[in-house]
Amino acid sequence: GRALVTADPAGLRRAALQTARAILALQRQADEEIRELNQELRRRTDALADANAELLRQSELARANARDAELFRIAFHSSASGMALVTPELRLARVNPALCEFLGRVEADVRGASLEALLPADELVPIVRAIARLLRGEQLRVLGEAQFRCAGGRTAWGSLSRAVVRDDDGAPLDLVIEVQDITA
């Protein structure tokens, strides 16, 4: 037959207590891990919120810069004064319609040209010296007059304003040259 096993009530109680302690220890460990995970989740959520705020700030800054660039483009191209952005190597990077009209040339012929191609040699030397002073930061802007070689061998006189455009670190990017026709 079957043997009946009688359990020791004190032994069962000890076993139950050990099991309960083990379960409580596991529960405490699980609670601690959950607290740590919640803290990590809060840290990551905060970091994500910070990154999102920075992304929003950068996006707003990019929109503002795009608006500024568009305003500059409109002002540059619609100015009644002849205007050019000139590289530190003295090449015309951008020109506006008024400058092309003053020179009697189309933009494709002027853009990329060197100042040397537009000015007689005796006009070029003082202009290059003045630009060098601007690039070194010795002056903010230089005013003067110069004779220009225009299309068809024609010459024209222009009143010049020259200034340097610098990057955020102060390094020269381009020169802005404005020309007013004073030939008459």
PDB file of C-alpha atoms in Angstrom:
ATOM      1  CA  GLY A   1       0.000   0.000   0.000  1.00  0.00           C
ATOM      2  CA  ARG A   2       0.544   3.491   0.214  1.00  0.00           C
ATOM      3  CA  ALA A   3       2.650   5.077   2.832  1.00  0.00           C
ATOM      4  CA  LEU A   4       1.329   8.163   4.389  1.00  0.00           C
ATOM      5  CA  VAL A   5       3.881  10.866   4.852  1.00  0.00           C
ATOM      6  CA  THR A   6       3.184  13.097   7.713  1.00  0.00           C
ATOM      7  CA  ALA A   7       4.785  16.416   7.472  1.00  0.00           C
ATOM      8  CA  ASP A   8       6.549  18.152  10.235  1.00  0.00           C
ATOM      9  CA  PRO A   9       4.488  21.282  10.884  1.00  0.00           C
ATOM     10  CA  ALA A  10       7.536  23.236  12.142  1.00  0.00           C
ATOM     11  CA  GLY A  11       9.521  22.207   9.068  1.00  0.00           C
ATOM     12  CA  LEU A  12       6.700  23.258   6.780  1.00  0.00           C
ATOM     13  CA  ARG A  13       6.485  26.587   8.575  1.00  0.00           C
ATOM     14  CA  ARG A  14      10.267  27.104   8.171  1.00  0.00           C
ATOM     15  CA  ALA A  15      10.081  26.199   4.517  1.00  0.00           C
ATOM     16  CA  ALA A  16       7.141  28.554   4.036  1.00  0.00           C
ATOM     17  CA  LEU A  17       9.024  31.353   5.823  1.00  0.00           C
ATOM     18  CA  GLN A  18      12.135  30.764   3.706  1.00  0.00           C
ATOM     19  CA  THR A  19      10.025  30.791   0.570  1.00  0.00           C
ATOM     20  CA  ALA A  20       8.268  33.982   1.715  1.00  0.00           C
ATOM     21  CA  ARG A  21      11.638  35.629   2.493  1.00  0.00           C
ATOM     22  CA  ALA A  22      12.974  34.596  -0.899  1.00  0.00           C
ATOM     23  CA  ILE A  23       9.852  35.978  -2.567  1.00  0.00           C
ATOM     24  CA  LEU A  24      10.163  39.258  -0.612  1.00  0.00           C
ATOM     25  CA  ALA A  25      13.850  39.533  -1.503  1.00  0.00           C
ATOM     26  CA  LEU A  26      12.995  38.986  -5.175  1.00  0.00           C
ATOM     27  CA  GLN A  27      10.179  41.533  -4.869  1.00  0.00           C
ATOM     28  CA  ARG A  28      12.576  44.110  -3.294  1.00  0.00           C
ATOM     29  CA  GLN A  29      15.134  43.439  -6.035  1.00  0.00           C
ATOM     30  CA  ALA A  30      12.426  43.781  -8.709  1.00  0.00           C
ATOM     31  CA  ASP A  31      11.171  47.021  -7.076  1.00  0.00           C
ATOM     32  CA  GLU A  32      14.748  48.425  -7.020  1.00  0.00           C
ATOM     33  CA  GLU A  33      15.286  47.482 -10.667  1.00  0.00           C
ATOM     34  CA  ILE A  34      11.954  49.107 -11.567  1.00  0.00           C
ATOM     35  CA  ARG A  35      12.999  52.305  -9.662  1.00  0.00           C
ATOM     36  CA  GLU A  36      16.331  52.342 -11.509  1.00  0.00           C
ATOM     37  CA  LEU A  37      14.587  51.782 -14.844  1.00  0.00           C
ATOM     38  CA  ASN A  38      12.138  54.596 -14.060  1.00  0.00           C
ATOM     39  CA  GLN A  39      15.035  56.926 -13.171  1.00  0.00           C
ATOM     40  CA  GLU A  40      16.824  55.988 -16.402  1.00  0.00           C
ATOM     41  CA  LEU A  41      13.591  56.520 -18.314  1.00  0.00           C
ATOM     42  CA  ARG A  42      13.207  59.982 -16.726  1.00  0.00           C
ATOM     43  CA  ARG A  43      16.838  60.834 -17.590  1.00  0.00           C
ATOM     44  CA  ARG A  44      16.349  59.727 -21.172  1.00  0.00           C
ATOM     45  CA  THR A  45      13.013  61.529 -21.419  1.00  0.00           C
ATOM     46  CA  ASP A  46      14.657  64.699 -20.104  1.00  0.00           C
ATOM     47  CA  ALA A  47      17.560  64.277 -22.543  1.00  0.00           C
ATOM     48  CA  LEU A  48      15.083  63.728 -25.383  1.00  0.00           C
ATOM     49  CA  ALA A  49      13.118  66.832 -24.338  1.00  0.00           C
ATOM     50  CA  ASP A  50      16.371  68.832 -24.262  1.00  0.00           C
ATOM     51  CA  ALA A  51      17.363  67.498 -27.688  1.00  0.00           C
ATOM     52  CA  ASN A  52      13.900  68.310 -29.009  1.00  0.00           C
ATOM     53  CA  ALA A  53      14.112  71.861 -27.625  1.00  0.00           C
ATOM     54  CA  GLU A  54      17.561  72.285 -29.226  1.00  0.00           C
ATOM     55  CA  LEU A  55      16.244  70.937 -32.523  1.00  0.00           C
ATOM     56  CA  LEU A  56      13.356  73.399 -32.352  1.00  0.00           C
ATOM     57  CA  ARG A  57      15.785  76.257 -31.592  1.00  0.00           C
ATOM     58  CA  GLN A  58      18.043  75.223 -34.484  1.00  0.00           C
ATOM     59  CA  SER A  59      15.024  74.950 -36.789  1.00  0.00           C
ATOM     60  CA  GLU A  60      13.846  78.438 -35.819  1.00  0.00           C
ATOM     61  CA  LEU A  61      17.378  79.758 -36.320  1.00  0.00           C
ATOM     62  CA  ALA A  62      17.554  78.117 -39.752  1.00  0.00           C
ATOM     63  CA  ARG A  63      14.209  79.699 -40.717  1.00  0.00           C
ATOM     64  CA  ALA A  64      15.430  83.108 -39.507  1.00  0.00           C
ATOM     65  CA  ASN A  65      18.673  82.689 -41.473  1.00  0.00           C
ATOM     66  CA  ALA A  66      16.709  81.683 -44.565  1.00  0.00           C
ATOM     67  CA  ARG A  67      14.521  84.797 -44.181  1.00  0.00           C
ATOM     68  CA  ASP A  68      17.633  86.960 -43.752  1.00  0.00           C
ATOM     69  CA  ALA A  69      19.239  85.391 -46.819  1.00  0.00           C
ATOM     70  CA  GLU A  70      16.090  85.977 -48.854  1.00  0.00           C
ATOM     71  CA  LEU A  71      15.879  89.602 -47.693  1.00  0.00           C
ATOM     72  CA  PHE A  72      19.548  90.108 -48.604  1.00  0.00           C
ATOM     73  CA  ARG A  73      18.986  88.514 -52.017  1.00  0.00           C
ATOM     74  CA  ILE A  74      16.000  90.767 -52.713  1.00  0.00           C
ATOM     75  CA  ALA A  75      17.803  93.915 -51.521  1.00  0.00           C
ATOM     76  CA  PHE A  76      20.977  92.999 -53.430  1.00  0.00           C
ATOM     77  CA  HIS A  77      19.188  92.317 -56.714  1.00  0.00           C
ATOM     78  CA  SER A  78      16.710  95.194 -56.520  1.00  0.00           C
ATOM     79  CA  SER A  79      19.210  97.884 -55.467  1.00  0.00           C
ATOM     80  CA  ALA A  80      19.544 100.836 -57.817  1.00  0.00           C
ATOM     81  CA  SER A  81      23.265 100.878 -56.969  1.00  0.00           C
ATOM     82  CA  GLY A  82      25.615  98.514 -58.698  1.00  0.00           C
ATOM     83  CA  MET A  83      26.625  95.860 -56.187  1.00  0.00           C
ATOM     84  CA  ALA A  84      29.016  92.918 -56.171  1.00  0.00           C
ATOM     85  CA  LEU A  85      30.208  90.329 -53.711  1.00  0.00           C
ATOM     86  CA  VAL A  86      33.919  89.969 -54.373  1.00  0.00           C
ATOM     87  CA  THR A  87      36.075  87.124 -53.062  1.00  0.00           C
ATOM     88  CA  PRO A  88      39.285  87.888 -51.148  1.00  0.00           C
ATOM     89  CA  GLU A  89      41.030  86.785 -54.378  1.00  0.00           C
ATOM     90  CA  LEU A  90      39.270  89.761 -56.081  1.00  0.00           C
ATOM     91  CA  ARG A  91      36.831  87.758 -58.221  1.00  0.00           C
ATOM     92  CA  LEU A  92      33.228  88.871 -58.612  1.00  0.00           C
ATOM     93  CA  ALA A  93      31.223  86.056 -57.007  1.00  0.00           C
ATOM     94  CA  ARG A  94      27.816  87.744 -57.323  1.00  0.00           C
ATOM     95  CA  VAL A  95      26.685  90.833 -59.171  1.00  0.00           C
ATOM     96  CA  ASN A  96      23.376  92.611 -59.337  1.00  0.00           C
ATOM     97  CA  PRO A  97      21.540  93.877 -62.432  1.00  0.00           C
ATOM     98  CA  ALA A  98      22.435  97.528 -61.711  1.00  0.00           C
ATOM     99  CA  LEU A  99      26.167  96.738 -61.848  1.00  0.00           C
ATOM    100  CA  CYS A 100      25.719  94.814 -65.106  1.00  0.00           C
ATOM    101  CA  GLU A 101      23.827  97.792 -66.528  1.00  0.00           C
ATOM    102  CA  PHE A 102      26.560 100.201 -65.360  1.00  0.00           C
ATOM    103  CA  LEU A 103      29.205  98.047 -67.066  1.00  0.00           C
ATOM    104  CA  GLY A 104      27.037  97.426 -70.149  1.00  0.00           C
ATOM    105  CA  ARG A 105      27.577  93.672 -69.756  1.00  0.00           C
ATOM    106  CA  VAL A 106      25.456  90.628 -69.029  1.00  0.00           C
ATOM    107  CA  GLU A 107      25.808  88.808 -65.720  1.00  0.00           C
ATOM    108  CA  ALA A 108      27.463  85.769 -67.306  1.00  0.00           C
ATOM    109  CA  ASP A 109      30.304  88.026 -68.541  1.00  0.00           C
ATOM    110  CA  VAL A 110      30.787  89.750 -65.186  1.00  0.00           C
ATOM    111  CA  ARG A 111      30.296  86.946 -62.667  1.00  0.00           C
ATOM    112  CA  GLY A 112      33.602  85.225 -62.006  1.00  0.00           C
ATOM    113  CA  ALA A 113      35.605  88.030 -63.621  1.00  0.00           C
ATOM    114  CA  SER A 114      38.502  89.549 -61.710  1.00  0.00           C
ATOM    115  CA  LEU A 115      38.517  93.195 -60.736  1.00  0.00           C
ATOM    116  CA  GLU A 116      41.605  93.477 -62.920  1.00  0.00           C
ATOM    117  CA  ALA A 117      39.429  92.819 -65.988  1.00  0.00           C
ATOM    118  CA  LEU A 118      37.132  95.716 -65.098  1.00  0.00           C
ATOM    119  CA  LEU A 119      39.617  98.361 -63.987  1.00  0.00           C
ATOM    120  CA  PRO A 120      42.544 100.000 -65.736  1.00  0.00           C
ATOM    121  CA  ALA A 121      45.903  99.079 -64.132  1.00  0.00           C
ATOM    122  CA  ASP A 122      46.433 102.526 -62.611  1.00  0.00           C
ATOM    123  CA  GLU A 123      43.011 102.270 -60.887  1.00  0.00           C
ATOM    124  CA  LEU A 124      43.635  98.723 -59.657  1.00  0.00           C
ATOM    125  CA  VAL A 125      46.690  99.400 -57.453  1.00  0.00           C
ATOM    126  CA  PRO A 126      45.041 101.792 -54.939  1.00  0.00           C
ATOM    127  CA  ILE A 127      41.882  99.663 -54.859  1.00  0.00           C
ATOM    128  CA  VAL A 128      43.878  96.489 -54.096  1.00  0.00           C
ATOM    129  CA  ARG A 129      45.758  98.330 -51.336  1.00  0.00           C
ATOM    130  CA  ALA A 130      42.479  99.561 -49.820  1.00  0.00           C
ATOM    131  CA  ILE A 131      40.996  96.055 -49.990  1.00  0.00           C
ATOM    132  CA  ALA A 132      44.096  94.632 -48.281  1.00  0.00           C
ATOM    133  CA  ARG A 133      43.555  97.118 -45.404  1.00  0.00           C
ATOM    134  CA  LEU A 134      39.927  96.027 -45.183  1.00  0.00           C
ATOM    135  CA  LEU A 135      40.842  92.340 -45.143  1.00  0.00           C
ATOM    136  CA  ARG A 136      43.411  92.931 -42.376  1.00  0.00           C
ATOM    137  CA  GLY A 137      40.721  94.720 -40.357  1.00  0.00           C
ATOM    138  CA  GLU A 138      42.504  98.072 -40.375  1.00  0.00           C
ATOM    139  CA  GLN A 139      39.391  99.782 -41.753  1.00  0.00           C
ATOM    140  CA  LEU A 140      35.683  98.965 -41.733  1.00  0.00           C
ATOM    141  CA  ARG A 141      34.907 100.478 -45.118  1.00  0.00           C
ATOM    142  CA  VAL A 142      36.673 102.416 -47.829  1.00  0.00           C
ATOM    143  CA  LEU A 143      35.149 105.072 -50.069  1.00  0.00           C
ATOM    144  CA  GLY A 144      36.619 106.285 -53.329  1.00  0.00           C
ATOM    145  CA  GLU A 145      36.198 106.701 -57.056  1.00  0.00           C
ATOM    146  CA  ALA A 146      37.433 104.625 -59.956  1.00  0.00           C
ATOM    147  CA  GLN A 147      37.266 104.418 -63.694  1.00  0.00           C
ATOM    148  CA  PHE A 148      35.787 101.195 -65.091  1.00  0.00           C
ATOM    149  CA  ARG A 149      36.273  99.433 -68.408  1.00  0.00           C
ATOM    150  CA  CYS A 150      32.813  98.814 -69.808  1.00  0.00           C
ATOM    151  CA  ALA A 151      31.497  96.932 -72.818  1.00  0.00           C
ATOM    152  CA  GLY A 152      32.390  98.246 -76.251  1.00  0.00           C
ATOM    153  CA  GLY A 153      35.552 100.014 -75.003  1.00  0.00           C
ATOM    154  CA  ARG A 154      33.495 102.604 -73.134  1.00  0.00           C
ATOM    155  CA  THR A 155      34.734 103.881 -69.764  1.00  0.00           C
ATOM    156  CA  ALA A 156      32.603 105.006 -66.853  1.00  0.00           C
ATOM    157  CA  TRP A 157      33.352 106.544 -63.481  1.00  0.00           C
ATOM    158  CA  GLY A 158      31.955 105.100 -60.305  1.00  0.00           C
ATOM    159  CA  SER A 159      31.865 106.160 -56.692  1.00  0.00           C
ATOM    160  CA  LEU A 160      32.865 103.073 -54.693  1.00  0.00           C
ATOM    161  CA  SER A 161      32.054 101.863 -51.233  1.00  0.00           C
ATOM    162  CA  ARG A 162      33.900  98.727 -50.110  1.00  0.00           C
ATOM    163  CA  ALA A 163      33.368  96.706 -46.921  1.00  0.00           C
ATOM    164  CA  VAL A 164      34.230  93.207 -45.712  1.00  0.00           C
ATOM    165  CA  VAL A 165      31.717  90.509 -44.799  1.00  0.00           C
ATOM    166  CA  ARG A 166      33.164  88.331 -42.026  1.00  0.00           C
ATOM    167  CA  ASP A 167      32.148  84.960 -40.617  1.00  0.00           C
ATOM    168  CA  ASP A 168      31.256  84.379 -36.957  1.00  0.00           C
ATOM    169  CA  ASP A 169      34.959  83.978 -36.127  1.00  0.00           C
ATOM    170  CA  GLY A 170      35.901  87.248 -37.832  1.00  0.00           C
ATOM    171  CA  ALA A 171      37.551  85.702 -40.882  1.00  0.00           C
ATOM    172  CA  PRO A 172      36.848  87.578 -44.144  1.00  0.00           C
ATOM    173  CA  LEU A 173      34.351  85.861 -46.417  1.00  0.00           C
ATOM    174  CA  ASP A 174      33.698  88.383 -49.173  1.00  0.00           C
ATOM    175  CA  LEU A 175      33.839  92.061 -49.921  1.00  0.00           C
ATOM    176  CA  VAL A 176      30.717  94.033 -50.663  1.00  0.00           C
ATOM    177  CA  ILE A 177      31.372  96.653 -53.304  1.00  0.00           C
ATOM    178  CA  GLU A 178      28.770  99.246 -54.147  1.00  0.00           C
ATOM    179  CA  VAL A 179      29.141 101.402 -57.261  1.00  0.00           C
ATOM    180  CA  GLN A 180      27.269 104.630 -58.038  1.00  0.00           C
ATOM    181  CA  ASP A 181      27.578 105.925 -61.607  1.00  0.00           C
ATOM    182  CA  ILE A 182      29.192 109.393 -61.493  1.00  0.00           C
ATOM    183  CA  THR A 183      30.277 109.479 -65.148  1.00  0.00           C
ATOM    184  CA  ALA A 184      28.131 112.517 -65.908  1.00  0.00           C
TER     185      ALA A 184
END
